[in-house]
mmCIF file of C-alpha atoms in Angstrom:
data_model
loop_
_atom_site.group_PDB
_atom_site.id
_atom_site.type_symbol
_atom_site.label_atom_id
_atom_site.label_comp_id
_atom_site.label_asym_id
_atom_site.label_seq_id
_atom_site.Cartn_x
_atom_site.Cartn_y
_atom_site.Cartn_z
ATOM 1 C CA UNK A 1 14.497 9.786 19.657
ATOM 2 C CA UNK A 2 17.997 9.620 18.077
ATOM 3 C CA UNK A 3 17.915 10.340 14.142
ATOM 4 C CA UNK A 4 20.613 9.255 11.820
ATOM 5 C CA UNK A 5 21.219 9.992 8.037
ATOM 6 C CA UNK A 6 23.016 9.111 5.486
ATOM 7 C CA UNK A 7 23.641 10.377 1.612
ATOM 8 C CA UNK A 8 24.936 7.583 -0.587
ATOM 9 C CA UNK A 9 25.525 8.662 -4.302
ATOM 10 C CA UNK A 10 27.125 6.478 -6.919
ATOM 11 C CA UNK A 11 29.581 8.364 -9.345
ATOM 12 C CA UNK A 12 29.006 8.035 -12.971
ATOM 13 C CA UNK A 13 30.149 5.071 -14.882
ATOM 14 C CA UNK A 14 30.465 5.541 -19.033
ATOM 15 C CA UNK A 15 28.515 2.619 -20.413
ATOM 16 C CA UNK A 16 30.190 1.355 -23.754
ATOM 17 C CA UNK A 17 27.380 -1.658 -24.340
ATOM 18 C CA UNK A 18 25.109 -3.207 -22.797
ATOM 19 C CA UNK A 19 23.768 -7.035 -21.619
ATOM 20 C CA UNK A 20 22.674 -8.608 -18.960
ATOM 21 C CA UNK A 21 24.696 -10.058 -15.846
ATOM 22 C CA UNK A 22 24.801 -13.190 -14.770
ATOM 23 C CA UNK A 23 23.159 -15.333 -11.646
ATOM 24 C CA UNK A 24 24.845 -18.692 -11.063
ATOM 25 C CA UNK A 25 23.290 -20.228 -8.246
ATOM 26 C CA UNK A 26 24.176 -23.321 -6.846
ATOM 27 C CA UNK A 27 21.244 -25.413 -5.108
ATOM 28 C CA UNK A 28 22.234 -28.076 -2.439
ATOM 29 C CA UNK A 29 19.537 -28.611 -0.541
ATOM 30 C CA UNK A 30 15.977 -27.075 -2.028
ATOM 31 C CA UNK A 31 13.327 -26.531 0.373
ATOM 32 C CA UNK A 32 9.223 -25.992 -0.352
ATOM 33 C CA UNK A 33 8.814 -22.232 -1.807
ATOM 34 C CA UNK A 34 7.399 -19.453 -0.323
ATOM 35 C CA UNK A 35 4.911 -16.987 -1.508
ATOM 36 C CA UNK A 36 5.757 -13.281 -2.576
ATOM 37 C CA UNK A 37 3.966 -11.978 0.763
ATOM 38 C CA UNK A 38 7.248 -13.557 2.900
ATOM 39 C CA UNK A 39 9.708 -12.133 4.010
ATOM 40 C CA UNK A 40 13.518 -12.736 2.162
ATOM 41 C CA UNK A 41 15.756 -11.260 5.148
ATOM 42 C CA UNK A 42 18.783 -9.914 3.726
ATOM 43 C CA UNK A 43 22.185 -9.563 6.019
ATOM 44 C CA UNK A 44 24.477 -7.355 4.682
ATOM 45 C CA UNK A 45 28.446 -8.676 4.365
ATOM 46 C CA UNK A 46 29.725 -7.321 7.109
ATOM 47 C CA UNK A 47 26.921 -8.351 9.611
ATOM 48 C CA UNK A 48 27.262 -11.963 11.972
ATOM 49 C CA UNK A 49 24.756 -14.696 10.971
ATOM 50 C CA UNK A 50 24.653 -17.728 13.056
ATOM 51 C CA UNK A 51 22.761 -20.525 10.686
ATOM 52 C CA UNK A 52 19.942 -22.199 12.834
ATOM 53 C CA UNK A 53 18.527 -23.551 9.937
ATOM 54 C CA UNK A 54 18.826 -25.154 6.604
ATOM 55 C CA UNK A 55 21.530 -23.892 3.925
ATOM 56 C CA UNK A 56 19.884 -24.004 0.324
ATOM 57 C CA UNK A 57 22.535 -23.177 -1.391
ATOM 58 C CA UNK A 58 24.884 -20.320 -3.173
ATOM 59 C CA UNK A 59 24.414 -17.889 -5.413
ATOM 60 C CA UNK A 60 27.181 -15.497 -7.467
ATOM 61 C CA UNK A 61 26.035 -12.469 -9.553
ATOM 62 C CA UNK A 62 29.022 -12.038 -12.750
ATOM 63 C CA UNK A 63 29.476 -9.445 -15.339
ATOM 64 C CA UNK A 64 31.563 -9.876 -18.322
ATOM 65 C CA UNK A 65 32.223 -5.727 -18.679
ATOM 66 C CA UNK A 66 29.839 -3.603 -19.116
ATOM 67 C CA UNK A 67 25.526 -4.842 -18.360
ATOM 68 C CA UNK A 68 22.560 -2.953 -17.447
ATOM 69 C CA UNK A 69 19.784 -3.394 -15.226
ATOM 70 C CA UNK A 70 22.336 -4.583 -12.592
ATOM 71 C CA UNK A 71 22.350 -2.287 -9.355
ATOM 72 C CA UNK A 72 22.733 -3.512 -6.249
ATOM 73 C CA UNK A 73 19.228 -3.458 -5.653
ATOM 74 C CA UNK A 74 18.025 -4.801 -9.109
ATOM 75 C CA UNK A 75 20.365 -7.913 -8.200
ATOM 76 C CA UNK A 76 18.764 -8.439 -4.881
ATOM 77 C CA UNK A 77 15.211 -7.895 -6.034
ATOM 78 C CA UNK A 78 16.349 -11.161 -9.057
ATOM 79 C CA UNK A 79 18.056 -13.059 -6.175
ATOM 80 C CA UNK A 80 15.339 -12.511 -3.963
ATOM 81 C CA UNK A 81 12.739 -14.376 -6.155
ATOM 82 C CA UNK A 82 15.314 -17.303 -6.602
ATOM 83 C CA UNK A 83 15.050 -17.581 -2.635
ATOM 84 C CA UNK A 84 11.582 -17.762 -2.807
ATOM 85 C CA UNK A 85 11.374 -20.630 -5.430
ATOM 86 C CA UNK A 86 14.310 -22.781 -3.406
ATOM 87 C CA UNK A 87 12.380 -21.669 -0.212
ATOM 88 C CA UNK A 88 14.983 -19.915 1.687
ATOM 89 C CA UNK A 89 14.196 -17.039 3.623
ATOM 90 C CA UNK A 90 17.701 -15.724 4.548
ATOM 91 C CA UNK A 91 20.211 -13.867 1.770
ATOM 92 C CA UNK A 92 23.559 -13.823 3.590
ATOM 93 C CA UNK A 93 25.783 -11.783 1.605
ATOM 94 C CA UNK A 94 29.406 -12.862 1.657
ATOM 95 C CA UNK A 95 31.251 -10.593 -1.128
ATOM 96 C CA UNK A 96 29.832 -7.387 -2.252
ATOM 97 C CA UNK A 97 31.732 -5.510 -5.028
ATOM 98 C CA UNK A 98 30.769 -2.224 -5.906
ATOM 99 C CA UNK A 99 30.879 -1.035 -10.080
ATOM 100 C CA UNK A 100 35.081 -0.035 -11.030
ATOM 101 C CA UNK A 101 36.970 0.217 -13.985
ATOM 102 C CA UNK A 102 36.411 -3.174 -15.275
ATOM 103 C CA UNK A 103 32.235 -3.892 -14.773
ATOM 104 C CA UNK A 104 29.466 -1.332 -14.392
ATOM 105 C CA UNK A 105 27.587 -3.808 -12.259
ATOM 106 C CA UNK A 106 27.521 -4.643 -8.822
ATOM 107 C CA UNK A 107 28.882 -7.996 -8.546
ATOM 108 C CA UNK A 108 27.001 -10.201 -5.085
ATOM 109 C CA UNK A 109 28.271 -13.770 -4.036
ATOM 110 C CA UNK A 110 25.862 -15.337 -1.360
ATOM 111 C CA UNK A 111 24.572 -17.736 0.812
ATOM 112 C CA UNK A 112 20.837 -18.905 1.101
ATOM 113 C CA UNK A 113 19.243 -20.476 4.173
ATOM 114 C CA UNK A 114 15.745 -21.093 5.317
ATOM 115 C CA UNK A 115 15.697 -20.938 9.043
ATOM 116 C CA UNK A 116 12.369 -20.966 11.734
ATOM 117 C CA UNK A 117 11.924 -17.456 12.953
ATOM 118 C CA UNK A 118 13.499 -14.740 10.194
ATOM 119 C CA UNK A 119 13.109 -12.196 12.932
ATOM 120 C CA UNK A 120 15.822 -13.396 15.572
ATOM 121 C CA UNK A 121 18.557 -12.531 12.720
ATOM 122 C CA UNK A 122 16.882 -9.286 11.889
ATOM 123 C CA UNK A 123 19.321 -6.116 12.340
ATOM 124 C CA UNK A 124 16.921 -3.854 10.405
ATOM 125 C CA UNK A 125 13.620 -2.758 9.036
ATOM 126 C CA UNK A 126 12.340 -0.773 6.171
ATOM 127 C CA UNK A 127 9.033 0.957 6.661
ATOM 128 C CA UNK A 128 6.234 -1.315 5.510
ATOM 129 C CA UNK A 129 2.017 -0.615 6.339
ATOM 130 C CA UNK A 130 1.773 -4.230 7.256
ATOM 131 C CA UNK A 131 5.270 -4.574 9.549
ATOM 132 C CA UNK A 132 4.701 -2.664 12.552
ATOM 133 C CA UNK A 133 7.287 -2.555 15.317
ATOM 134 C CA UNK A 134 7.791 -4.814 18.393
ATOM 135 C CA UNK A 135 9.432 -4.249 21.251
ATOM 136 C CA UNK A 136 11.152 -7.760 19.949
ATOM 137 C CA UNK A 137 12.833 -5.175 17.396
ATOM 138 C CA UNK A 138 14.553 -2.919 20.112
ATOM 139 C CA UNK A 139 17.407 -5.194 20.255
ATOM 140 C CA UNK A 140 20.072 -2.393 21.907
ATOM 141 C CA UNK A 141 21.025 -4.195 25.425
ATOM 142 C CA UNK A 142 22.649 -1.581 27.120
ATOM 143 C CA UNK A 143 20.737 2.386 27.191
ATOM 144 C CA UNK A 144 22.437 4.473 25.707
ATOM 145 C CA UNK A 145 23.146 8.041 27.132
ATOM 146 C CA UNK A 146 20.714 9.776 24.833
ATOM 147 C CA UNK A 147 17.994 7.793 26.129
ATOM 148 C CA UNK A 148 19.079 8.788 29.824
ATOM 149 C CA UNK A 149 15.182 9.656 31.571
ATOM 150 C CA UNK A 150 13.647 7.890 28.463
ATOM 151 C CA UNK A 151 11.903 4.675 28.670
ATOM 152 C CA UNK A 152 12.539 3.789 25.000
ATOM 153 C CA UNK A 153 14.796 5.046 21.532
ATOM 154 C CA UNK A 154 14.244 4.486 18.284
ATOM 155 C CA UNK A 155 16.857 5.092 15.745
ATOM 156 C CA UNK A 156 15.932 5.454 12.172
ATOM 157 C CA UNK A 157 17.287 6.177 9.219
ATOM 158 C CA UNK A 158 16.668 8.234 5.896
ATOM 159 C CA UNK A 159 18.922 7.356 2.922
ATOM 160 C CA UNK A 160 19.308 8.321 -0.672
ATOM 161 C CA UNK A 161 21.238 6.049 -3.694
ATOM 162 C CA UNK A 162 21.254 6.543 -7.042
ATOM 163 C CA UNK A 163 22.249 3.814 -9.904
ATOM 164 C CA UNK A 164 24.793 3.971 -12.321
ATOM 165 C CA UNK A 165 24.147 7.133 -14.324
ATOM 166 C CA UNK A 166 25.828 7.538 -17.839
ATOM 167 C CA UNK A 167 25.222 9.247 -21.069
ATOM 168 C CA UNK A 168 22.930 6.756 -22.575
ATOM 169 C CA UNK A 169 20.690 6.404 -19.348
ATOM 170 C CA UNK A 170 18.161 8.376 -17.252
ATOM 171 C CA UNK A 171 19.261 8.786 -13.184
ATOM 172 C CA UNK A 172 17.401 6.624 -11.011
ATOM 173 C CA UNK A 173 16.877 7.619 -7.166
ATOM 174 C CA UNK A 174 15.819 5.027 -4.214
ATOM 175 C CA UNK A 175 14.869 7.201 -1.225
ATOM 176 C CA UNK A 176 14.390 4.106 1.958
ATOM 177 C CA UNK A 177 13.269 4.540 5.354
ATOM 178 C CA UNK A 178 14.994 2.279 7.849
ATOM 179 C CA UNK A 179 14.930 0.914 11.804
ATOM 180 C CA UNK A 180 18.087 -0.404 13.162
ATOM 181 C CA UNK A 181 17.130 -2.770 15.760
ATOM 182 C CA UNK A 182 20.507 -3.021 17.514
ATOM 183 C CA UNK A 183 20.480 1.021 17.819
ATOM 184 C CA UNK A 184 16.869 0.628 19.526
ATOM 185 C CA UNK A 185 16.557 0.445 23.125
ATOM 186 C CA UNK A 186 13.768 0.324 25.469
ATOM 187 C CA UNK A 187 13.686 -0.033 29.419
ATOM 188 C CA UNK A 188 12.321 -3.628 30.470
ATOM 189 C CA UNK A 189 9.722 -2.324 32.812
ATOM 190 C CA UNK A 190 8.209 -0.517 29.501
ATOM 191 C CA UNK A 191 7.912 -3.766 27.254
ATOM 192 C CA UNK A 192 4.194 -4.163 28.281
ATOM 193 C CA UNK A 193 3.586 -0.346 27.643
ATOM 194 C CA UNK A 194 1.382 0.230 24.059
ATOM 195 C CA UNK A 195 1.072 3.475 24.127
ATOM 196 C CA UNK A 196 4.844 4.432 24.337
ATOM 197 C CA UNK A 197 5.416 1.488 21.245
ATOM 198 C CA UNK A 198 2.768 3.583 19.710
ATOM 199 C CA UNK A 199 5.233 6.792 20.339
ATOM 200 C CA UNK A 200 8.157 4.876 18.397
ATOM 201 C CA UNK A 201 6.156 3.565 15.558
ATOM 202 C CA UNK A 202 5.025 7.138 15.359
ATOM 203 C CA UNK A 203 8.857 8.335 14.943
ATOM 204 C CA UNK A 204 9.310 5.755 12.513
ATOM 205 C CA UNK A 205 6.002 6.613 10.225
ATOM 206 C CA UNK A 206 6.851 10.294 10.465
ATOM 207 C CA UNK A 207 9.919 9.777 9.145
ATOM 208 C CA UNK A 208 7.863 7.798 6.031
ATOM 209 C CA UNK A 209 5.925 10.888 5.356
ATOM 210 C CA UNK A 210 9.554 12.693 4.630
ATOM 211 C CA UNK A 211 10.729 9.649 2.638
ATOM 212 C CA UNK A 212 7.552 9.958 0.868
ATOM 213 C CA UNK A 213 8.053 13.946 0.337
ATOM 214 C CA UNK A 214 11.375 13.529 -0.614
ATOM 215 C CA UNK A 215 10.315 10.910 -3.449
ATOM 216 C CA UNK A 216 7.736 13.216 -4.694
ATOM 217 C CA UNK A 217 9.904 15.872 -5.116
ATOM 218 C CA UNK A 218 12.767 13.629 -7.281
ATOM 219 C CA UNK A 219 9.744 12.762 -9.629
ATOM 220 C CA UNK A 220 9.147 16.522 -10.357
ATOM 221 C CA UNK A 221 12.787 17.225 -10.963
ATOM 222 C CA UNK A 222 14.791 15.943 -14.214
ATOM 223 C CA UNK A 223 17.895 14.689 -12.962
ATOM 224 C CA UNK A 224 20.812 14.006 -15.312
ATOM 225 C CA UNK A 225 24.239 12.860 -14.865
ATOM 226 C CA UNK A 226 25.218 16.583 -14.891
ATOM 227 C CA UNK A 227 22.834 18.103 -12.206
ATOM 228 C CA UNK A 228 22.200 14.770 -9.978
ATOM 229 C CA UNK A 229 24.728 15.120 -7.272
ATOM 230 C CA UNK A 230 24.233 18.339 -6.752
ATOM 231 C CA UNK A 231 20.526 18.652 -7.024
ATOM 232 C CA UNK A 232 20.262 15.472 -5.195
ATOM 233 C CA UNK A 233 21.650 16.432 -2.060
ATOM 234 C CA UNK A 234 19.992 19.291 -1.862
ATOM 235 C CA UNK A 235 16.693 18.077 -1.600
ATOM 236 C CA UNK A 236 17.757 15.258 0.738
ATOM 237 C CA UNK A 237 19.374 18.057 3.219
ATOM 238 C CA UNK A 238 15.953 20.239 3.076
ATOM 239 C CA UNK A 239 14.204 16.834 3.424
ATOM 240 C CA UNK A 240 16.371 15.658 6.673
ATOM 241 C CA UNK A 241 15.917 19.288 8.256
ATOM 242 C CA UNK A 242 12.526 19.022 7.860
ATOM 243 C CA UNK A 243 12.228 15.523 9.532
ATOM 244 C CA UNK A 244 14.138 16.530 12.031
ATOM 245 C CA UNK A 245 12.625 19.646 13.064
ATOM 246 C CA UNK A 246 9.158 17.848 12.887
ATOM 247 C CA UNK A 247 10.371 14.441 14.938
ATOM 248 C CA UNK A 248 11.803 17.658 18.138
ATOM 249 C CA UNK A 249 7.901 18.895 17.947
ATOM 250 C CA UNK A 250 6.307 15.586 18.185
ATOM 251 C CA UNK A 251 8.228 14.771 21.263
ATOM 252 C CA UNK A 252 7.588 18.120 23.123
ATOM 253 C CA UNK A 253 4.222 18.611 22.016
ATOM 254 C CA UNK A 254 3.408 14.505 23.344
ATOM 255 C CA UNK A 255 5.961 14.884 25.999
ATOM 256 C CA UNK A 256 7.344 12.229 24.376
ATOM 257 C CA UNK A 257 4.454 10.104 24.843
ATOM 258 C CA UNK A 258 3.008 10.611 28.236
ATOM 259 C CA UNK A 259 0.439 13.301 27.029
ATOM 260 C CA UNK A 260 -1.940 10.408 25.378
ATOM 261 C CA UNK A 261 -4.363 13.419 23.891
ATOM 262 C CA UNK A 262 -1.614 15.203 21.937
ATOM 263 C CA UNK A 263 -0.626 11.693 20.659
ATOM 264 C CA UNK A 264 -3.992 11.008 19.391
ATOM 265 C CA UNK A 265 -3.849 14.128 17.307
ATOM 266 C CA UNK A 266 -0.285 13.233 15.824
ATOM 267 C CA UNK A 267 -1.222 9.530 15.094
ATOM 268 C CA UNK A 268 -4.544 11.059 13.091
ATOM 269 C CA UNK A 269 -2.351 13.610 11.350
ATOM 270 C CA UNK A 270 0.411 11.549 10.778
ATOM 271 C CA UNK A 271 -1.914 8.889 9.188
ATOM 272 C CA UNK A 272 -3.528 11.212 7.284
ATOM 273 C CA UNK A 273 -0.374 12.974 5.678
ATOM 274 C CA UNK A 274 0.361 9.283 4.843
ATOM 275 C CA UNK A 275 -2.727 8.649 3.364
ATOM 276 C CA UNK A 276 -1.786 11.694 0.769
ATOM 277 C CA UNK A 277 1.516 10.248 -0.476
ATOM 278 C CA UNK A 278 0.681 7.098 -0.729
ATOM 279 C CA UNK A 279 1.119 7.591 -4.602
ATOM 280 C CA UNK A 280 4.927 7.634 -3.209
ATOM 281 C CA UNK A 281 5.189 4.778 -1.265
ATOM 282 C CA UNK A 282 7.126 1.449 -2.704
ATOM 283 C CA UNK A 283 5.018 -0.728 -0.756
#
């Protein structure tokens, strides 16, 4: 099971004033809407995206100087409910600008589409209790060396970002838990096999509990824009040894799936350490 991590923190921006940014979306083609419960895939900039469907329309995020309440994510989650009420289930982003000298926003400029089957332009997956993985979602053609004697690899991925911190605001941290199909493989002669899926899902809800740890643990700590990088990443290296460490005994003590017993007794524990931070789950 290959593990991947990543630290992302934002340096601080000095906020002079404050407004809102601005969405400017440009509709060309609005479908029916879809509910809240449906997915809104979104495909980062740099990503391929081959449109097999419908393009809605356009949308472009702008910021005069100096806004609030306009993170990357607090952009997506407003451009996100304007897919839903054109009906497009695709967010192709085309331009991503990170916060500088002249905004402390994010700035986005998109594409929307509503295509058949979200899943075929899926390149990743963050945890979710209803979205359990396929073998559809191993998407990695060719095996890689590490899974050499394997019959499947997942590769997940723990990651930390902060917003904008500045004198006049209080340090927000987003701890995600993510799949990356195209850096999942399984062997074809496995894709009928449920109990090694079960294995991988396994990998991937371990790795929640440690998400969910590692979310608890920024809740009992007051970060500020003097302490936060530092602080930060020390909790997120303790929390990624940990995983790590944990994700080695699961695989020896299940022999990576083959020992059906021992997986049994993970799956309950697992579940049950799950059930305990739920408090700390964003879904």
């Amino acid at each position: 099971m290959k593990k991947s991590v990543l630290l992302l923190i934002i340096l601080p921006l000095l906020v002079l004033n404050s407004c809102s940014p601005k969405i400017a979306p440009t509709i060309t083609s609005k479908q029916n809407p879809i509910s809240e419960d449906e997915i809104v895939l979104v495909i980062d900039e740099l990503s391929f995206f081959e449109n097999d469907g419908i393009k809605v329309g356009t949308v472009k995020s702008t910021d005069k100087g100096f806004s609030t309440n306009c993170n990357y994510d607090d952009l997506i989650a407003t451009i996100k409910k304007l897919c839903r009420e054109n009906g497009a289930n695709i967010l192709k982003i085309n331009n991503h600008k990170l916060p500088d000298q002249r905004s402390s926003c994010d700035r986005i400029e998109a594409t929307l589409y509503k295509v058949p089957n979200y899943k075929i332009h899926e390149k990743k997956i963050e945890w979710s209790k209803e979205r359990k993985l396929t073998w559809y979602d191993f998407k990695q053609e060719t095996q890689p060396i590490s899974a050499l004697g394997y019959g499947a690899e997942t590769s997940c991925e723990l990651e930390l970002k902060s917003n904008n911190t500045n004198l006049f605001s209080k340090a927000k941290l987003k701890v995600t838990n993510t799949f990356f199909c195209n850096h999942s493989w399984v062997n074809l002669k496995n894709t009928q096999n449920d109990i090694l899926l079960e294995h991988e899902q396994l990998h991937f809800d371990l790795s929640e509990v440690y998400a969910r740890e590692l979310r608890k643990k920024i809740i009992e700590k007051n970060f500020n824009i003097f302490n936060l990088m530092k602080e930060s990443d020390k909790l997120f290296k303790e929390c990624i040894a940990l995983n790590k460490e944990r994700q080695s005994l699961y695989d020896k003590e299940t022999s990576h799936g083959i020992d059906t017993l021992e997986q049994k007794k993970w799956k309950k524990n697992i579940e049950m350490e799950l059930s305990k931070l739920q408090d700390f789950s964003t879904n």
